Structure formats: structure tokens, C-alpha cells
C-alpha angles and dihedrals in degrees: 000000000000093000089061110068112228097008095110088054091051091056092046091049093051092047091050089050088054091048089058087044091062088072087067092049089052104039112019095087088049097053096042092050090053090061102037138019122269092257092050090049092054094048091045092056090044085063096039094053090065082074092076089053094047089043091056092048090052093050088050092051103040102028127205103289128229096308115038090175088062091046094051095055091039090054091046090049088056093044089055095042085055091049087050095049107036095070097048087096130035096243134135089204092057088048098051092045089050095050097045091055087047090053093045095055101037090081089055091055093044094050090044093055092049095046091054092047093050095045099046103032113083108246095241089055103044096092095057092041095045092049092049094046093047093048091051096046094042096053090055107075098047086051094055091042093054090051106039096055098072092038090057095045099044101030115024100033096052088037087059094035108054104337136096096287088056090058095036104047105002093101096074101007094053128235134246136066101305089051087056093055087043090058090049086057093044090054092043090056089047094054092043094050091047092049096045092047087052089051091053091057097039128108095234088060088054098046094048088049093054093046089051093051088046093053 
């Protein structure tokens, strides 16, 4: 990886996104079920899952443009902005709209990452690099999911139920267990937007973009 400028940073960034994505794995069902019934939640995700299919078809039709490195970071910026915005109000409509946008854009991010790796990594090293990248990225989400659940239960939910958060921002943000979970999503989105904005201005991003263009 040291022979490909910026590749290590790309893997770290993808793993970091998966770390944040573990929040969805742990808390999304609990948040959704605080808004609708179990049956409605299942039906909703049956509809939302079509976003992956539609997103994949859009990628096949539009392609990734001239700079997939920029596209990957731009898509992630939108994804984390969505994560920041949809929990601001306790609304199943906002949740559904946000998650559908998320589903539509994830195929672009995955396609961009794989395109970058396949183009900048020498063919004879792709097996090792791809295997390492996948092992790092796939281990990130379960780790966060394992850690965030007790944090949400013992810190954020009390904070927004009868704690300082409920008194400070409960008037406009809302109070209760669901708003504690919502606050976790909002903070996750803030961290994701900030990290992606830094990545867009970073030296590894510029180096990897130049390497991709040179290849």
C-alpha cells in the first residue's frame, strides 16, 4: 500500500465511515419502532430496500465521472448530511426520505471505492490489498454497534429524557428515549460531515486523485 500514494488514507476513511455506520446497525430499528408499528416498519424497509436497486441502475447508467475519488467523498458528505438532518424532527416521513436518499447513494460510494482500488493497485498486489481493506472495513461496523448501544442506553437516553439535554434543547428537539437515539444520529452526522470535509482538503486526497488520473 505504501507504493500507492493516498491508498492507506482511503482505507482508513472507509473504515471510519463503517465505524459511524455501525450506529445505524445498532440503533435504527429501535428508533424506527418508536415511530411506527413493527408491521409498518417491516413494510417500509421493503420499500426502502429498492433504493439499492435503483442506485445500482443509476450507477450503471451515469457512471462515476472523471474523478471517482472526488465522487466518493462528495457522496459521503451527502450521506452524513442526511444522517444529520433526518433525526431533527420525530417524523417517519423524514426518516423514510432520508434513508431512501441514503440507499440511492450507497451504490455510488461502493462503486467508486472499488473502481479506485482496481485502478491504482497493481494487478499482482490486488488480492492482498483487497483482502486487507475488506477485513479492516468489515470489522468496523460491528465494533461500533457493540459499543454504541450501552452508550445510547445509559448516556444519551437519560440525557434527553430527564437530564440536562432535555432541559436545554428539549423544547425544540423533543424529549424521551427516541430523541436520545435521534441525538446520537445527529452527532454521528456532524462527525461524519466534519471528517469528510477534512478528507476533501487533505493531501492524501489530492495525491490519490493525481495517481488515479495518471493511471
